[in-house]
XYZ file of C-alpha atoms in Angstrom:
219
model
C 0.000 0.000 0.000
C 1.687 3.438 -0.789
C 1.701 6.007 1.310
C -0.690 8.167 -1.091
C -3.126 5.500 -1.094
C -2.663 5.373 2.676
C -2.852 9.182 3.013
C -6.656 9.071 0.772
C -7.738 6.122 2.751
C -7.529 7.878 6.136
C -8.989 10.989 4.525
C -12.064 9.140 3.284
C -12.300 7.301 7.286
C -12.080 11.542 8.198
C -14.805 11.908 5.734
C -16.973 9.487 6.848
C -16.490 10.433 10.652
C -17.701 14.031 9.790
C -20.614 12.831 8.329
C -21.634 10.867 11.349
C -20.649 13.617 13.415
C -22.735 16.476 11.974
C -26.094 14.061 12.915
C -25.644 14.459 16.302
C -26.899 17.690 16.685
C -29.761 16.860 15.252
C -30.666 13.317 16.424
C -29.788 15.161 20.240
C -32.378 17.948 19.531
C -34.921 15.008 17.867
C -34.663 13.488 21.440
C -35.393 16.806 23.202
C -38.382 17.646 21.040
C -39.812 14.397 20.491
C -38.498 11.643 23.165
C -38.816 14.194 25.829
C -41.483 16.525 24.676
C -39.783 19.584 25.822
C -39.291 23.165 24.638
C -35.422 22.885 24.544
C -35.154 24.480 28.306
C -32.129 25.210 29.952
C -31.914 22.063 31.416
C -32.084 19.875 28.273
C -30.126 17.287 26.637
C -29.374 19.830 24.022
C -27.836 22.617 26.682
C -26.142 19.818 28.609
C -24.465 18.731 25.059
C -23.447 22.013 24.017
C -21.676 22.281 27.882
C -19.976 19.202 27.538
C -18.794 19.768 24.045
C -17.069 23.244 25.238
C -15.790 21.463 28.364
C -13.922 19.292 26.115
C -12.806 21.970 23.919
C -11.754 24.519 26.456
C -10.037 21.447 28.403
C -8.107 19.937 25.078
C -6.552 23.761 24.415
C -5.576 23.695 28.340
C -4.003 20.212 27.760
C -1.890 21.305 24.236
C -0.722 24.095 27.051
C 1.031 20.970 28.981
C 2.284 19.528 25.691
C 5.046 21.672 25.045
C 5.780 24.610 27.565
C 7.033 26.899 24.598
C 2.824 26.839 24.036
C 1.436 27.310 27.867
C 0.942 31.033 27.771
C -0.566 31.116 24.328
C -2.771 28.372 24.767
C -4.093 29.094 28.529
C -5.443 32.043 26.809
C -6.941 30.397 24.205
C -8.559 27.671 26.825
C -10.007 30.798 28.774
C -11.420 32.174 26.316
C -14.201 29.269 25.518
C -14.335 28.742 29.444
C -15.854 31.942 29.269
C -18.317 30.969 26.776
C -18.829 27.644 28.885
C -19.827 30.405 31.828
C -21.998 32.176 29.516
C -23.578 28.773 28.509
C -24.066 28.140 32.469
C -26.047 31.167 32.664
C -29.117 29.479 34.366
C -27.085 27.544 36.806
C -25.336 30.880 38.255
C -28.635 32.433 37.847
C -30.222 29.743 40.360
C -27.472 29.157 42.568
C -26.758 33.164 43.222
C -28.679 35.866 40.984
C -29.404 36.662 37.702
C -26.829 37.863 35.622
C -23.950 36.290 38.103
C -22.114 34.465 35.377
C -20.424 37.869 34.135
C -18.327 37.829 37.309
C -16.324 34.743 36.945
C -16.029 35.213 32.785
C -14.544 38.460 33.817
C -12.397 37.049 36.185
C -11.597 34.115 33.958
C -11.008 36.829 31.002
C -8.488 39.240 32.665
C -6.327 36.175 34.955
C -5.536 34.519 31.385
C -4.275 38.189 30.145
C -2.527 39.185 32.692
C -0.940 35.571 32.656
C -0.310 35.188 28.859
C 1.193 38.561 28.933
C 4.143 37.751 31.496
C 5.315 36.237 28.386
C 4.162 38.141 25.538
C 6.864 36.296 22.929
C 5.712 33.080 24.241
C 1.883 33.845 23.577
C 2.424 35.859 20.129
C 4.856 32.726 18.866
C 1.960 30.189 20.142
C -1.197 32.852 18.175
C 0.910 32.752 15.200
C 1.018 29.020 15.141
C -2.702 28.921 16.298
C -4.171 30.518 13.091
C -1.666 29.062 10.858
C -3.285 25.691 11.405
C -5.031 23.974 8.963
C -7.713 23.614 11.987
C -8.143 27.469 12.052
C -10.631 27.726 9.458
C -12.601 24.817 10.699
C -12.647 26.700 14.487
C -13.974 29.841 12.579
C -16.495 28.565 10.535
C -17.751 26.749 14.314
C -17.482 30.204 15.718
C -19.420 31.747 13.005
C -22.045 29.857 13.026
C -22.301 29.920 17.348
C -22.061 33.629 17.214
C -23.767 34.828 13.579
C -25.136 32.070 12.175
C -27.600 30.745 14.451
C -28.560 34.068 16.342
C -29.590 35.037 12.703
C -31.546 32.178 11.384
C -33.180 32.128 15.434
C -34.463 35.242 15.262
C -38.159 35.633 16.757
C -39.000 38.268 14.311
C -37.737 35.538 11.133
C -39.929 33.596 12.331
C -43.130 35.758 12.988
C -42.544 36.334 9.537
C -42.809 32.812 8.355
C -45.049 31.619 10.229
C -47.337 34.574 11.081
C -50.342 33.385 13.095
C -49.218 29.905 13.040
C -46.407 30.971 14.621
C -44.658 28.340 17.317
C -41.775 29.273 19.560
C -40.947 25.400 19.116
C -40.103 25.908 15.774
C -37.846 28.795 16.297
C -36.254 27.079 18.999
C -34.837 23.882 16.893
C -33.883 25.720 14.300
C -31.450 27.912 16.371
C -30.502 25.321 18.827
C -29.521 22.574 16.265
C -27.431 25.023 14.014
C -25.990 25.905 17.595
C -25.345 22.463 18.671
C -24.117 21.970 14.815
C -21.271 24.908 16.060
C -20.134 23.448 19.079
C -19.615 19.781 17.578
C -17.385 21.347 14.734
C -15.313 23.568 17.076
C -14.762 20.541 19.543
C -13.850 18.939 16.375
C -11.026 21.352 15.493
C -10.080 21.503 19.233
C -9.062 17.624 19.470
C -7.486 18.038 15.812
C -4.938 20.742 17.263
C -4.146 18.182 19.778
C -3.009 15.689 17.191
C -1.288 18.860 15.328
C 0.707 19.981 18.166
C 1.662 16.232 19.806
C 2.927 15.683 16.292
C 4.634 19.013 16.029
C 6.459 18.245 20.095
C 7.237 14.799 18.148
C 8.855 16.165 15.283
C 10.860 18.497 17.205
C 12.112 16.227 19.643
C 12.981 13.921 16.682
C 14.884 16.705 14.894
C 16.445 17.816 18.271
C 18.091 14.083 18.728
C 19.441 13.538 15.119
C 20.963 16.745 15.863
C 22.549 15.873 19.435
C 23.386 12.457 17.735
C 25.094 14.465 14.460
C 27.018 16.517 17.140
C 28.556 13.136 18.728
């Protein structure tokens, strides 16, 4: 088998993978509406998806930080920036436990200890941003952040739907159709998030390779 054929083969496995992937939004939200007969609450297997999905994505950006400690400034500000979107998410929660509106507090806190950290070593975390966008995974992460923070906010729009709808108008609707392309979001940023992993191990790998044949040269 030649490595070409090797190279399309995994490609087409990737391929496949995606496709299965991008269903789970929907058959979560198909649960939710009709397993569950809910209105896609807070507390829903939808929310509780999109939480654990930016758990794992804020937590595999905090573990490429341990990788390599040329990338631990750069990429603990990277990780706190989607913890603060996993506060945001957690809204309700703070807004039970405390008050409404509470979950600003730790974001903000969260938000300005990963900047004043990151910027102790400003080379370190400009070096790591560079690398960070020049990833083939970049794109992917925007196009996941696009449609969290455009996309879906757009095409859930009350008003959109008013229109559509007019008197026949259920919040229901309007509710799966901005949750799912939500949930849709999350799944392809978590997505990109485990593929730096793989990116940056192999990167450490490479360099530790290079760094040997190069002590080994020397002797």
């Amino acid at each position: 088998m030649t490595e070409h054929f090797k190279y399309i083969l995994m490609e087409f496995i990737n391929f496949i993978f995606i496709l299965i992937l991008v269903t789970l939004p929907i058959l979560t939200v198909r649960y939710d509406v009709l397993t569950l007969h809910n209105n896609i609450p807070e507390q829903s297997l939808t929310e509780w998806s999109e939480e654990i999905l930016l758990t794992i994505t804020a937590g595999s950006f905090l573990f490429i930080s341990f990788i390599d400690r040329k990338y631990h400034h750069g990429f603990i500000l990277i990780s706190a920036f989607f913890y603060c979107i996993l506060i945001r998410e957690l809204d309700s929660f703070f807004d039970n436990l405390v008050f409404h509106g509470f979950w600003i507090y730790p974001a903000i806190i969260t938000a300005i200890t990963a900047l004043y950290y990151s910027i102790q070593k400003r080379k370190n975390t400009l070096n790591t941003l560079y690398l960070f966008v020049k990833n083939k995974n970049f794109p992917i992460l925007c196009i996941g952040l696009a449609i969290i923070f455009v996309f879906s906010r757009l095409f859930g729009m009350e008003v959109f739907w008013h229109q559509v709808m007019n008197s026949d108008f259920q919040r229901i609707v309007k509710n799966i159709a901005e949750e799912t392309t939500e949930l849709l979001g999350y799944t392809i940023i978590t997505y990109a998030a485990v593929n730096y992993i793989f990116s940056f191990n192999n990167k450490k790998q490479i360099n530790n390779l290079t760094l040997s044949s190069a002590i080994n040269d020397y002797g």
